[in-house]
């Protein structure tokens, strides 16, 4: 191939300095170059203003073979808006728009023409504006995963769901078993107590969204069994030292277990907190062995009455009042049967308040059926242990 075919713009010195970019600096500064291609903006395409003066091309310079070629611009060319994205069915509920605006930051606070500031669709039966496309707001973030609690809030439902009558019935059965076996033998009391501790350990992990967590559940349950054994060996007089000492040992074991984990730092921290809390609740439940049998009987009957009354289909405030009255009444009845007397009302009321707190915790954050049948059963009785221990020592 000849040299004039290789270099159509004239001879070049292959060893001489070349500055192809410097040739562009001699162009007319009044020339405006624009790019007419589509941008990534899905909402708006800029309009290309007509050039005020005719375009004057730079003079031809040999040796600028690698200069980028830009086609001449049409002064009448204008930008255009891309059509919106994500077609929406005409009958789509307004909750879908609210959920999108709430949990997709890319569209939060951006309204759609004809749909209001929050992006809600027209009401049922309302005619759509002429020429308005049935599209929702575009997004480039994808569908972010939201929890059941967030979805419930976006749809206007409460994420607080009480366990219901069936878990309340199981709580009442365990509470009555505690009351019946407390005055008989501490070893018989272990039967319902161990069941209570197992439900507490498993339910707390699932309530925190951690499943499966067999090592953590087994460690927390073992802490409860260790506290039971030490209390039976040393007696109820050393109950605070036994419970605090067992809890301290189990916190250390939990830290060692998490240090051996290969999970990320955040997951290990979540596991550490959940295991420590589960072990603390399970170990505290062993306090029933350190409480006077009469106080255990009153507390078991009061908690049973409170959770059953709370499960009745009553309004919120009325349900709480009825549950507390039922707990106080059951305390009076159990106190009369065990010789505690009228002090049983105060003891039963304290146990009932703690039981409602535990029931509320088990109802939080849109829990599942498994949570209701574990934490919803155990937490009312477990949360009542500190009040029963303190009131029992003060009143009996």
mmCIF file with all atom_site columns, C-alpha atoms in Angstrom, residues 7 9-19 62-63:
data_model
loop_
_atom_site.group_PDB
_atom_site.id
_atom_site.type_symbol
_atom_site.label_atom_id
_atom_site.label_alt_id
_atom_site.label_comp_id
_atom_site.label_asym_id
_atom_site.label_entity_id
_atom_site.label_seq_id
_atom_site.pdbx_PDB_ins_code
_atom_site.Cartn_x
_atom_site.Cartn_y
_atom_site.Cartn_z
_atom_site.occupancy
_atom_site.B_iso_or_equiv
_atom_site.pdbx_formal_charge
_atom_site.auth_seq_id
_atom_site.auth_comp_id
_atom_site.auth_asym_id
_atom_site.auth_atom_id
_atom_site.pdbx_PDB_model_num
ATOM 1  C CA . UNK A 1 7  ? -2.006 8.794  5.172  1.00 0.00 ? 7  UNK A CA 1
ATOM 2  C CA . UNK A 1 9  ? -4.338 13.720 4.650  1.00 0.00 ? 9  UNK A CA 1
ATOM 3  C CA . UNK A 1 10 ? -0.754 14.194 3.631  1.00 0.00 ? 10 UNK A CA 1
ATOM 4  C CA . UNK A 1 11 ? 2.677  13.043 4.756  1.00 0.00 ? 11 UNK A CA 1
ATOM 5  C CA . UNK A 1 12 ? 3.427  12.796 8.451  1.00 0.00 ? 12 UNK A CA 1
ATOM 6  C CA . UNK A 1 13 ? 6.667  12.572 10.295 1.00 0.00 ? 13 UNK A CA 1
ATOM 7  C CA . UNK A 1 14 ? 6.354  9.371  12.312 1.00 0.00 ? 14 UNK A CA 1
ATOM 8  C CA . UNK A 1 15 ? 9.123  10.498 14.633 1.00 0.00 ? 15 UNK A CA 1
ATOM 9  C CA . UNK A 1 16 ? 8.152  14.119 14.972 1.00 0.00 ? 16 UNK A CA 1
ATOM 10 C CA . UNK A 1 17 ? 6.027  15.511 17.768 1.00 0.00 ? 17 UNK A CA 1
ATOM 11 C CA . UNK A 1 18 ? 2.338  15.157 17.206 1.00 0.00 ? 18 UNK A CA 1
ATOM 12 C CA . UNK A 1 19 ? -0.311 17.137 19.031 1.00 0.00 ? 19 UNK A CA 1
ATOM 13 C CA . UNK A 1 62 ? -3.270 18.327 7.845  1.00 0.00 ? 62 UNK A CA 1
ATOM 14 C CA . UNK A 1 63 ? -2.168 15.852 10.410 1.00 0.00 ? 63 UNK A CA 1
#
